[in-house]
CSV table of C-alpha atoms in Angstrom, one decimal:
chain,number,residue,atom,x,y,z
A,1,MET,CA,0.0,0.0,0.0
A,2,CYS,CA,2.8,2.4,0.8
A,3,MET,CA,4.8,1.7,-2.4
A,4,SER,CA,1.7,2.0,-4.6
A,5,ASN,CA,1.5,5.7,-3.5
A,6,LEU,CA,5.2,6.4,-4.3
A,7,VAL,CA,6.3,7.6,-7.7
A,8,LEU,CA,9.0,5.6,-9.5
A,9,SER,CA,11.6,8.1,-10.8
A,10,THR,CA,15.4,8.6,-10.6
A,11,SER,CA,15.0,11.4,-8.2
A,12,ASN,CA,13.0,9.3,-5.7
A,13,GLU,CA,15.9,7.6,-3.9
A,14,ASN,CA,13.7,6.4,-1.0
A,15,LEU,CA,11.5,4.3,-3.3
A,16,THR,CA,14.5,3.0,-5.3
A,17,GLY,CA,16.2,1.9,-2.1
A,18,ILE,CA,13.0,0.2,-0.9
A,19,LEU,CA,12.6,-1.6,-4.2
A,20,GLU,CA,16.3,-2.7,-4.2
A,21,ASN,CA,16.1,-4.1,-0.6
A,22,SER,CA,12.7,-5.8,-1.5
A,23,LEU,CA,14.3,-7.5,-4.6
A,24,LYS,CA,17.2,-8.7,-2.4
A,25,SER,CA,14.8,-10.2,0.2
A,26,LYS,CA,14.8,-13.9,0.8
A,27,ASN,CA,11.1,-13.7,1.2
A,28,PRO,CA,9.6,-14.5,-2.3
A,29,SER,CA,6.4,-12.6,-1.4
A,30,ILE,CA,8.3,-9.3,-0.8
A,31,ARG,CA,10.2,-9.8,-4.1
A,32,SER,CA,7.0,-10.3,-5.9
A,33,ILE,CA,5.4,-7.1,-4.4
A,34,ALA,CA,8.4,-5.1,-5.6
A,35,LEU,CA,8.3,-6.5,-9.1
A,36,ASN,CA,4.6,-5.9,-9.4
A,37,GLU,CA,4.9,-2.3,-8.2
A,38,ILE,CA,7.6,-1.5,-10.7
A,39,TRP,CA,5.5,-3.0,-13.6
A,40,ASN,CA,2.4,-1.1,-12.4
A,41,ALA,CA,4.4,2.1,-12.4
A,42,LEU,CA,5.7,1.5,-15.9
A,43,SER,CA,2.3,0.4,-17.1
A,44,ARG,CA,0.6,3.6,-15.9
A,45,ASP,CA,2.8,5.8,-18.0
A,46,VAL,CA,3.8,4.5,-21.5
A,47,ASN,CA,6.6,7.1,-21.7
A,48,ARG,CA,8.2,6.1,-18.4
A,49,THR,CA,11.1,3.7,-18.4
A,50,LEU,CA,13.6,2.4,-15.9
A,51,THR,CA,17.1,3.7,-16.0
A,52,ASP,CA,18.6,2.7,-12.6
A,53,VAL,CA,21.2,0.1,-13.5
A,54,ASP,CA,21.3,-1.5,-10.0
A,55,LEU,CA,17.6,-2.0,-10.0
A,56,VAL,CA,17.7,-3.4,-13.6
A,57,VAL,CA,20.4,-5.9,-12.6
A,58,LEU,CA,18.3,-7.1,-9.7
A,59,ILE,CA,15.3,-7.5,-12.0
A,60,ILE,CA,17.5,-9.6,-14.4
A,61,ALA,CA,18.3,-11.8,-11.4
A,62,SER,CA,14.6,-12.3,-10.9
A,63,LEU,CA,14.6,-14.3,-14.2
A,64,ASP,CA,16.1,-17.1,-12.1
A,65,SER,CA,12.9,-17.3,-9.9
A,66,GLU,CA,11.1,-20.5,-9.6
A,67,GLU,CA,7.9,-18.6,-9.5
A,68,THR,CA,6.6,-18.3,-13.0
A,69,LYS,CA,4.4,-15.4,-12.1
A,70,ASP,CA,7.4,-13.3,-10.9
A,71,SER,CA,9.5,-14.2,-13.9
A,72,ALA,CA,6.6,-13.2,-16.3
A,73,VAL,CA,6.5,-9.7,-14.6
A,74,ALA,CA,10.3,-9.4,-14.8
A,75,ILE,CA,10.1,-10.2,-18.5
A,76,ASN,CA,7.6,-7.4,-19.0
A,77,ILE,CA,9.7,-5.0,-17.1
A,78,LEU,CA,12.9,-5.9,-18.9
A,79,SER,CA,11.3,-5.8,-22.3
A,80,LYS,CA,10.8,-2.1,-21.7
A,81,ALA,CA,13.8,-1.2,-19.4
A,82,LEU,CA,16.5,-2.8,-21.6
A,83,LEU,CA,15.5,-0.6,-24.5
A,84,THR,CA,17.5,2.2,-22.7
A,85,THR,CA,19.9,0.2,-20.5
A,86,TYR,CA,21.0,-2.7,-22.6
A,87,ASP,CA,24.3,-1.0,-23.7
A,88,ASN,CA,25.4,-0.8,-20.1
A,89,THR,CA,28.3,-3.3,-19.6
A,90,LEU,CA,27.0,-4.6,-16.2
A,91,VAL,CA,23.4,-5.0,-17.5
A,92,LYS,CA,24.5,-6.8,-20.6
A,93,SER,CA,26.9,-9.1,-18.6
A,94,GLU,CA,24.1,-10.0,-16.1
A,95,PHE,CA,21.7,-10.6,-19.0
A,96,HIS,CA,24.1,-12.9,-20.9
A,97,GLN,CA,25.0,-14.8,-17.8
A,98,ARG,CA,21.4,-16.3,-17.9
A,99,LEU,CA,22.2,-18.0,-21.2
A,100,GLY,CA,24.4,-20.4,-19.3
A,101,LYS,CA,21.5,-21.5,-17.0
A,102,THR,CA,18.6,-23.9,-17.3
A,103,ASP,CA,16.3,-24.3,-20.4
A,104,ILE,CA,13.6,-22.4,-18.6
A,105,ILE,CA,15.7,-19.4,-17.8
A,106,ARG,CA,17.3,-19.4,-21.3
A,107,CYS,CA,13.8,-19.3,-22.7
A,108,ARG,CA,12.9,-16.3,-20.6
A,109,VAL,CA,16.0,-14.5,-21.9
A,110,TYR,CA,15.1,-15.5,-25.5
A,111,GLU,CA,11.6,-14.0,-25.0
A,112,ILE,CA,13.0,-10.7,-23.8
A,113,ALA,CA,15.5,-10.6,-26.7
A,114,VAL,CA,12.6,-11.2,-29.2
A,115,ASN,CA,10.5,-8.4,-27.5
A,116,LEU,CA,13.5,-6.0,-27.8
A,117,GLY,CA,14.3,-7.1,-31.4
A,118,LYS,CA,10.7,-6.4,-32.5
A,119,HIS,CA,11.0,-2.8,-31.3
A,120,SER,CA,13.4,-1.7,-34.0
A,121,GLU,CA,16.0,-3.0,-36.5
A,122,THR,CA,18.7,-1.2,-34.4
A,123,MET,CA,17.6,-3.0,-31.3
A,124,LEU,CA,17.5,-6.3,-33.2
A,125,GLN,CA,21.1,-5.9,-34.1
A,126,LYS,CA,22.0,-5.3,-30.5
A,127,VAL,CA,20.4,-8.6,-29.3
A,128,HIS,CA,21.2,-10.6,-32.4
A,129,ASP,CA,23.8,-12.8,-30.6
A,130,VAL,CA,21.0,-13.9,-28.1
A,131,ILE,CA,18.6,-14.6,-30.9
A,132,ASP,CA,21.3,-16.4,-32.8
A,133,LYS,CA,21.9,-18.7,-29.8
A,134,ALA,CA,18.2,-19.5,-29.7
A,135,LEU,CA,18.1,-20.3,-33.4
A,136,ASN,CA,21.1,-22.6,-32.9
A,137,GLU,CA,19.1,-24.5,-30.3
A,138,VAL,CA,16.3,-25.0,-32.9
A,139,GLU,CA,18.7,-26.1,-35.6
A,140,ASN,CA,21.1,-28.3,-33.6
A,141,GLY,CA,19.5,-29.1,-30.3
A,142,ASP,CA,17.7,-32.3,-29.4
A,143,ASP,CA,15.2,-31.0,-26.8
A,144,VAL,CA,12.0,-31.0,-28.8
A,145,LEU,CA,10.0,-29.1,-26.1
A,146,LEU,CA,12.6,-26.3,-26.0
A,147,GLN,CA,12.7,-26.0,-29.7
A,148,MET,CA,8.8,-25.8,-30.0
A,149,ASN,CA,8.9,-23.0,-27.3
A,150,ILE,CA,11.6,-21.1,-29.2
A,151,LEU,CA,9.6,-21.4,-32.4
A,152,GLU,CA,6.6,-20.0,-30.7
A,153,LEU,CA,8.7,-17.0,-29.7
A,154,MET,CA,10.1,-16.5,-33.2
A,155,VAL,CA,6.6,-16.2,-34.6
A,156,SER,CA,6.3,-12.9,-32.7
A,157,LEU,CA,9.6,-11.7,-34.2
A,158,ALA,CA,8.5,-12.6,-37.8
A,159,GLU,CA,5.4,-10.4,-37.4
A,160,VAL,CA,7.5,-7.3,-38.0
A,161,GLN,CA,9.1,-7.0,-41.4
A,162,HIS,CA,12.7,-6.4,-40.2
A,163,GLY,CA,12.3,-9.5,-38.0
A,164,LEU,CA,11.0,-11.6,-40.9
A,165,GLN,CA,13.9,-10.4,-43.0
A,166,TYR,CA,16.4,-11.3,-40.3
A,167,LEU,CA,15.0,-14.9,-40.0
A,168,GLU,CA,15.0,-15.3,-43.7
A,169,ASN,CA,18.7,-14.2,-43.9
A,170,LYS,CA,19.4,-16.8,-41.2
A,171,LYS,CA,17.8,-19.4,-43.4
A,172,LEU,CA,15.5,-20.5,-40.5
A,173,PHE,CA,12.5,-21.3,-42.7
A,174,ASP,CA,14.6,-23.4,-45.1
A,175,LYS,CA,16.3,-25.3,-42.3
A,176,ILE,CA,13.4,-26.2,-40.2
A,177,GLY,CA,11.1,-26.7,-43.3
A,178,LYS,CA,13.4,-29.3,-44.6
A,179,ARG,CA,13.2,-31.2,-41.4
A,180,VAL,CA,9.6,-32.2,-42.1
A,181,GLN,CA,10.3,-33.6,-45.6
A,182,HIS,CA,10.0,-37.4,-45.6
A,183,GLN,CA,13.6,-38.2,-46.4
A,184,ASN,CA,14.9,-36.2,-43.4
A,185,LEU,CA,12.2,-37.6,-41.1
A,186,ASN,CA,13.6,-41.1,-41.9
A,187,ARG,CA,17.1,-39.8,-41.0
A,188,ASN,CA,16.1,-38.3,-37.7
A,189,PRO,CA,12.8,-39.7,-36.3
A,190,LEU,CA,12.8,-37.2,-33.4
A,191,ASP,CA,11.9,-34.5,-36.0
A,192,SER,CA,8.4,-36.1,-36.3
A,193,PHE,CA,7.6,-34.8,-32.9
A,194,LEU,CA,8.5,-31.3,-34.1
A,195,ILE,CA,6.0,-31.3,-36.9
A,196,PRO,CA,3.1,-29.8,-35.0
A,197,GLY,CA,5.4,-26.9,-33.7
A,198,ILE,CA,6.8,-26.3,-37.2
A,199,MET,CA,3.4,-26.3,-38.7
A,200,LYS,CA,2.1,-23.9,-36.2
A,201,PHE,CA,5.1,-21.7,-36.7
A,202,PHE,CA,4.7,-21.4,-40.5
A,203,GLY,CA,0.9,-21.1,-40.1
A,204,LYS,CA,0.9,-18.2,-37.7
A,205,ILE,CA,3.5,-16.3,-39.8
A,206,ALA,CA,1.5,-17.0,-42.9
A,207,TYR,CA,-1.5,-15.2,-41.4
A,208,SER,CA,0.4,-11.9,-41.3
A,209,GLN,CA,2.8,-12.6,-44.1
A,210,PRO,CA,0.9,-14.9,-46.4
A,211,GLU,CA,2.9,-14.4,-49.6
A,212,SER,CA,6.2,-14.8,-48.0
A,213,ILE,CA,5.3,-18.3,-46.6
A,214,ILE,CA,2.8,-19.7,-49.2
A,215,VAL,CA,4.9,-18.8,-52.2
A,216,GLY,CA,8.4,-18.9,-50.6
A,217,TYR,CA,8.0,-22.3,-48.9
A,218,PRO,CA,5.6,-24.4,-51.0
A,219,TYR,CA,6.7,-27.7,-49.5
A,220,MET,CA,5.4,-26.6,-46.2
A,221,ILE,CA,1.9,-26.0,-47.7
A,222,GLN,CA,2.2,-29.4,-49.4
A,223,CYS,CA,3.1,-31.0,-46.1
A,224,LEU,CA,0.0,-29.3,-44.5
A,225,PHE,CA,-2.2,-30.7,-47.3
A,226,ASP,CA,-0.7,-34.1,-46.9
A,227,LEU,CA,-1.4,-34.0,-43.1
A,228,ILE,CA,-5.1,-33.0,-43.7
A,229,LEU,CA,-5.6,-35.9,-46.2
A,230,SER,CA,-3.7,-38.4,-44.1
A,231,GLY,CA,-6.6,-38.8,-41.6
A,232,ASP,CA,-4.1,-38.9,-38.7
A,233,LEU,CA,-6.2,-37.9,-35.8
A,234,ALA,CA,-3.2,-36.9,-33.7
A,235,SER,CA,-2.0,-34.4,-36.2
A,236,LEU,CA,-5.3,-33.3,-37.5
A,237,PRO,CA,-6.0,-30.5,-34.8
A,238,THR,CA,-2.6,-28.8,-35.7
A,239,ALA,CA,-3.3,-29.2,-39.5
A,240,LEU,CA,-6.8,-27.6,-39.2
A,241,ASP,CA,-5.5,-24.7,-37.1
A,242,THR,CA,-2.7,-24.1,-39.6
A,243,LEU,CA,-5.0,-24.2,-42.6
A,244,ALA,CA,-7.2,-21.7,-40.8
A,245,ASN,CA,-4.2,-19.4,-40.3
A,246,VAL,CA,-2.9,-19.8,-43.9
A,247,THR,CA,-6.2,-19.0,-45.5
A,248,GLY,CA,-7.9,-16.8,-42.8
A,249,SER,CA,-6.9,-13.5,-44.3
A,250,SER,CA,-8.0,-12.1,-47.6
A,251,ASP,CA,-4.4,-12.0,-48.8
A,252,GLY,CA,-4.0,-15.7,-47.8
A,253,LYS,CA,-7.1,-16.8,-49.7
A,254,MET,CA,-6.0,-14.9,-52.7
A,255,VAL,CA,-2.4,-16.3,-52.7
A,256,VAL,CA,-3.6,-19.9,-52.1
A,257,SER,CA,-6.2,-19.7,-54.8
A,258,THR,CA,-3.7,-18.3,-57.3
A,259,ASN,CA,-0.9,-20.8,-56.6
A,260,TYR,CA,-2.7,-24.0,-56.1
A,261,PRO,CA,-4.8,-25.9,-58.7
A,262,GLU,CA,-8.5,-26.0,-58.2
A,263,GLU,CA,-8.6,-29.9,-58.2
A,264,HIS,CA,-6.1,-29.9,-55.3
A,265,LEU,CA,-8.2,-27.5,-53.2
A,266,ARG,CA,-11.4,-29.4,-54.1
A,267,GLU,CA,-9.8,-32.5,-52.6
A,268,ILE,CA,-8.9,-30.6,-49.4
A,269,PHE,CA,-12.3,-29.1,-48.8
A,270,ALA,CA,-14.2,-32.3,-49.7
A,271,CYS,CA,-12.0,-34.0,-47.2
A,272,LEU,CA,-13.0,-31.5,-44.5
A,273,GLY,CA,-16.6,-32.1,-45.4
A,274,GLY,CA,-16.1,-35.8,-44.8
A,275,TYR,CA,-14.5,-35.1,-41.5
A,276,LEU,CA,-17.5,-33.2,-40.4
A,277,ARG,CA,-19.6,-36.3,-40.7
A,278,THR,CA,-17.2,-38.9,-39.4
A,279,LEU,CA,-14.9,-37.2,-36.7
A,280,PRO,CA,-15.4,-37.6,-33.0
A,281,THR,CA,-17.2,-34.7,-31.4
A,282,ASP,CA,-14.2,-32.8,-30.1
A,283,LEU,CA,-12.5,-32.9,-33.5
A,284,LYS,CA,-15.7,-32.1,-35.3
A,285,ASN,CA,-16.0,-28.9,-33.2
A,286,ARG,CA,-12.3,-28.1,-34.1
A,287,CYS,CA,-13.1,-28.6,-37.8
A,288,PHE,CA,-16.1,-26.2,-37.6
A,289,SER,CA,-14.0,-23.7,-35.8
A,290,ALA,CA,-11.3,-23.9,-38.5
A,291,LEU,CA,-13.9,-23.4,-41.2
A,292,GLU,CA,-15.3,-20.4,-39.4
A,293,LEU,CA,-11.8,-18.8,-39.4
A,294,ILE,CA,-11.2,-19.8,-43.0
A,295,PHE,CA,-14.3,-18.1,-44.2
A,296,GLN,CA,-14.1,-15.0,-41.9
A,297,GLN,CA,-13.8,-11.6,-43.7
A,298,ASP,CA,-11.3,-8.9,-42.9
A,299,GLY,CA,-11.1,-5.3,-44.0
A,300,LYS,CA,-9.7,-6.3,-47.5
A,301,ALA,CA,-12.6,-8.6,-48.4
A,302,ASN,CA,-14.1,-7.8,-51.9
A,303,ASN,CA,-16.1,-9.5,-54.6
A,304,GLN,CA,-13.1,-11.6,-55.7
A,305,ILE,CA,-12.5,-12.9,-52.1
A,306,SER,CA,-16.3,-13.7,-52.0
A,307,GLU,CA,-16.1,-15.7,-55.2
A,308,ILE,CA,-13.1,-17.7,-53.8
A,309,ALA,CA,-14.9,-18.4,-50.5
A,310,GLU,CA,-18.0,-19.5,-52.4
A,311,LYS,CA,-16.0,-21.9,-54.5
A,312,TRP,CA,-14.2,-23.4,-51.5
A,313,PHE,CA,-17.4,-23.8,-49.5
A,314,PHE,CA,-19.3,-25.6,-52.2
A,315,PHE,CA,-16.2,-28.0,-52.6
A,316,ILE,CA,-17.2,-29.1,-49.1
A,317,GLU,CA,-20.8,-29.8,-50.2
A,318,GLU,CA,-21.7,-29.5,-53.8
A,319,SER,CA,-25.4,-28.9,-53.3
A,320,ARG,CA,-26.2,-25.2,-53.6
A,321,ASN,CA,-27.8,-25.0,-50.2
A,322,PHE,CA,-27.0,-25.6,-46.5
A,323,GLU,CA,-28.8,-28.9,-46.1
A,324,PHE,CA,-25.9,-30.7,-44.6
A,325,LEU,CA,-25.3,-27.8,-42.1
A,326,PHE,CA,-29.0,-27.9,-41.3
A,327,SER,CA,-28.6,-31.4,-39.9
A,328,PHE,CA,-25.9,-30.2,-37.5
A,329,ILE,CA,-27.9,-27.4,-36.0
A,330,LYS,CA,-30.7,-29.9,-35.3
A,331,ASN,CA,-28.1,-31.9,-33.3
A,332,PRO,CA,-29.1,-32.4,-29.6
A,333,PHE,CA,-25.5,-31.7,-28.5
A,334,PRO,CA,-25.0,-28.0,-27.8
A,335,GLU,CA,-21.3,-28.0,-28.7
A,336,ILE,CA,-22.0,-29.2,-32.2
A,337,LYS,CA,-25.0,-27.0,-32.6
A,338,ILE,CA,-23.1,-23.8,-31.5
A,339,ALA,CA,-20.1,-24.6,-33.6
A,340,CYS,CA,-22.3,-25.0,-36.7
A,341,LEU,CA,-24.3,-21.9,-36.0
A,342,ASN,CA,-21.1,-19.9,-35.6
A,343,LEU,CA,-20.0,-21.1,-39.1
A,344,ILE,CA,-23.4,-20.3,-40.6
A,345,LYS,CA,-23.2,-16.8,-39.0
A,346,THR,CA,-19.8,-16.2,-40.8
A,347,LEU,CA,-21.1,-17.6,-44.1
A,348,SER,CA,-24.2,-15.3,-43.9
A,349,LEU,CA,-21.9,-12.2,-44.3
A,350,TYR,CA,-21.5,-13.4,-47.9
A,351,PRO,CA,-24.4,-12.7,-50.3
A,352,TRP,CA,-24.1,-16.3,-51.6
A,353,GLY,CA,-24.3,-17.5,-48.0
A,354,VAL,CA,-27.6,-15.9,-47.4
A,355,VAL,CA,-28.9,-17.3,-50.7
A,356,GLY,CA,-27.7,-20.8,-49.7
A,357,LEU,CA,-29.5,-20.5,-46.4
A,358,LYS,CA,-32.7,-19.3,-48.0
A,359,ASN,CA,-32.6,-22.3,-50.5
A,360,THR,CA,-32.5,-24.7,-47.6
A,361,ALA,CA,-36.1,-25.9,-47.0
A,362,GLY,CA,-37.3,-25.4,-43.5
A,363,MET,CA,-34.1,-23.8,-42.2
A,364,ILE,CA,-35.5,-20.2,-41.6
A,365,GLU,CA,-38.6,-21.6,-39.9
A,366,TYR,CA,-36.4,-23.7,-37.7
A,367,LEU,CA,-34.2,-20.8,-36.7
A,368,LEU,CA,-37.3,-18.7,-35.9
A,369,ASP,CA,-38.8,-21.4,-33.7
A,370,ARG,CA,-38.0,-20.4,-30.1
A,371,ARG,CA,-39.3,-23.8,-28.8
A,372,VAL,CA,-36.4,-25.8,-30.1
A,373,GLU,CA,-33.6,-24.0,-28.3
A,374,PHE,CA,-32.8,-24.5,-24.6
A,375,ASP,CA,-29.0,-23.7,-24.4
A,376,LYS,CA,-28.2,-20.0,-23.5
A,377,GLU,CA,-25.2,-19.8,-25.7
A,378,ALA,CA,-26.9,-21.3,-28.7
A,379,LYS,CA,-29.8,-18.8,-28.3
A,380,GLN,CA,-27.3,-16.0,-28.3
A,381,VAL,CA,-25.5,-17.2,-31.5
A,382,LYS,CA,-28.8,-17.8,-33.2
A,383,TYR,CA,-29.9,-14.3,-32.3
A,384,GLU,CA,-26.7,-12.9,-33.8
A,385,LEU,CA,-27.3,-14.9,-37.0
A,386,ILE,CA,-30.9,-13.8,-37.2
A,387,SER,CA,-29.8,-10.1,-36.7
A,388,ILE,CA,-27.5,-10.4,-39.8
A,389,LEU,CA,-30.3,-12.1,-41.9
A,390,SER,CA,-32.8,-9.4,-40.9
A,391,GLU,CA,-30.6,-6.7,-42.6
A,392,THR,CA,-30.5,-8.5,-45.9
A,393,SER,CA,-32.8,-8.0,-49.0
A,394,VAL,CA,-32.9,-11.6,-50.1
A,395,PHE,CA,-36.1,-12.7,-48.3
A,396,ASP,CA,-39.7,-11.8,-49.0
A,397,ALA,CA,-41.4,-9.0,-47.0
A,398,HIS,CA,-43.2,-11.5,-44.6
A,399,THR,CA,-40.0,-13.3,-43.7
A,400,ILE,CA,-38.1,-10.0,-43.2
A,401,LEU,CA,-40.9,-9.0,-40.8
A,402,LEU,CA,-40.6,-12.2,-38.8
A,403,LEU,CA,-36.8,-11.9,-38.6
A,404,LYS,CA,-37.0,-8.3,-37.4
A,405,LYS,CA,-39.7,-9.2,-34.8
A,406,TYR,CA,-37.3,-12.0,-33.5
A,407,VAL,CA,-34.5,-9.4,-33.2
A,408,ASN,CA,-36.8,-6.8,-31.4
A,409,GLU,CA,-37.9,-9.4,-28.9
A,410,GLY,CA,-34.3,-10.3,-28.0
A,411,PRO,CA,-32.4,-13.6,-27.7
A,412,HIS,CA,-34.1,-15.0,-24.6
A,413,TYR,CA,-37.7,-14.0,-25.2
A,414,VAL,CA,-40.2,-16.6,-24.1
A,415,GLU,CA,-43.7,-16.6,-25.6
A,416,GLY,CA,-46.5,-16.6,-23.1
A,417,ILE,CA,-48.9,-19.6,-23.0
A,418,LEU,CA,-52.5,-18.7,-22.4
A,419,ASP,CA,-54.3,-21.2,-20.1
A,420,VAL,CA,-58.1,-21.0,-19.9
A,421,ALA,CA,-59.6,-22.5,-16.8
A,422,VAL,CA,-63.0,-24.1,-17.3
A,423,GLU,CA,-65.4,-24.4,-14.3
A,424,GLY,CA,-65.9,-28.0,-13.2
A,425,SER,CA,-62.8,-29.2,-15.1
C-alpha cells in the first residue's frame, strides 16, 4: 500500500532503495510485491522507463525465480527497461549470464530478446547474438519441447518486417522446413515430434505474411495438405488450425487460390466435409472452428474474395444449399450446434451464404422457432445470426418482418402460454 502511492523516478531515492532491498529479500512474497509495483508504475505511463542500473540488474536476477508469475512480470519490465539500459556493460553481462543456465531461464532470456528485437531494427542488431543462440538451439538441439517453445517466440519476431527479413537471412525457414520432408524424417525420427510446432510456426506467420510463406515455402503448404488428407487424428488439430491461419486472411485466400490448382483445393475441402460427418465430437468442433476462421472476412474482403470463398465452401458440399449444415444445428448436443451456428453466421456475411441458407427448405422456420432452443449460448449465437439475416434483402417481406420481430424481442424471449380455466374441469 505504501509503495503504490510512491512515484517511480530517478529522483525518488527512497523508493529506489526500498525496491532494491525488496528485490534482495529472501522472502519471495516481498520480491513479488516489488516487481509488481515496478511494472504497475511502468504500465501507468507508457513514456516512463527504468534507468537505474542497479535496479535493472536485480530484476534480471529475478529471471532465475522458480515462481513463473514473478518471472513473467520481470520479462515485461525488462522488455521495456532494456531498451534504454542494454548498452550498459554490467546490465549486458548479467543478462548474458542467464544463457548459461537452465532451459527455462534461457527461454525467458530469449523471450526478452525477441521483444526487444521487435521494437526496431537497431535493437535487433544489439540482441542478435542472443537470438542467434536461440536459433542454434532450434537447428542443432535435441530438446523438442525447448525447440517448440523457441519457435513460438520466433513467430512474434516474424510479425514485423525487419524480424521476418532477419529470420530469412538466417535461413531459418529453409532449415526447419526441410526437417519435415519425408527423407529427413527417416534420417532423424525425433523430428516427427517437431512437426506440430513447425506447422504452427509457419501457419501463424502465414496469417500476417501470407505471400512470403505460401509462395516462398511451397513444400510446407504441401506438407500441410498431406497432413489433412492423411486422416491422422493426432496431427489433425494442428493441421486444421494451420490451414485456418494460412487461408484466414483475404491475402491468404488470394495467394492460395492463385498458386494451387482447383482440383487440389477441391480435394482438401471435400476431405473437410467428410471429417464433419465422421470425426469424434471434439475434433468435429475443431473442424467447424477452423472453417469459421477460413471463411471469416477482414477489411480487405471484396467480390473476388467472396467468389473464392463461395467456390471453396461448395467444394465441401456440392449442393447449392446448407442442407448438410441444417442437420448439424438440429443436433441435440449444444457443442456441435453452437459450432455449426457460428460457421453459418460467418457464411451469412457473404451474399451467396444468405442465398444458400434461403434455399435450404425449413431452415429459416427452424431458426425462428424459439421452442427448439434451450441452451443459453446457442440462443445468443442464433440471435446474432438472425440479426444479420434481418438486414439482408434476399427474403420476402413477410420473412423479413418475422426476422425483425425476433430481433426486437431479444435472444431470450419466451412466448407466453394462455391457459383458460374451465369451471368444473
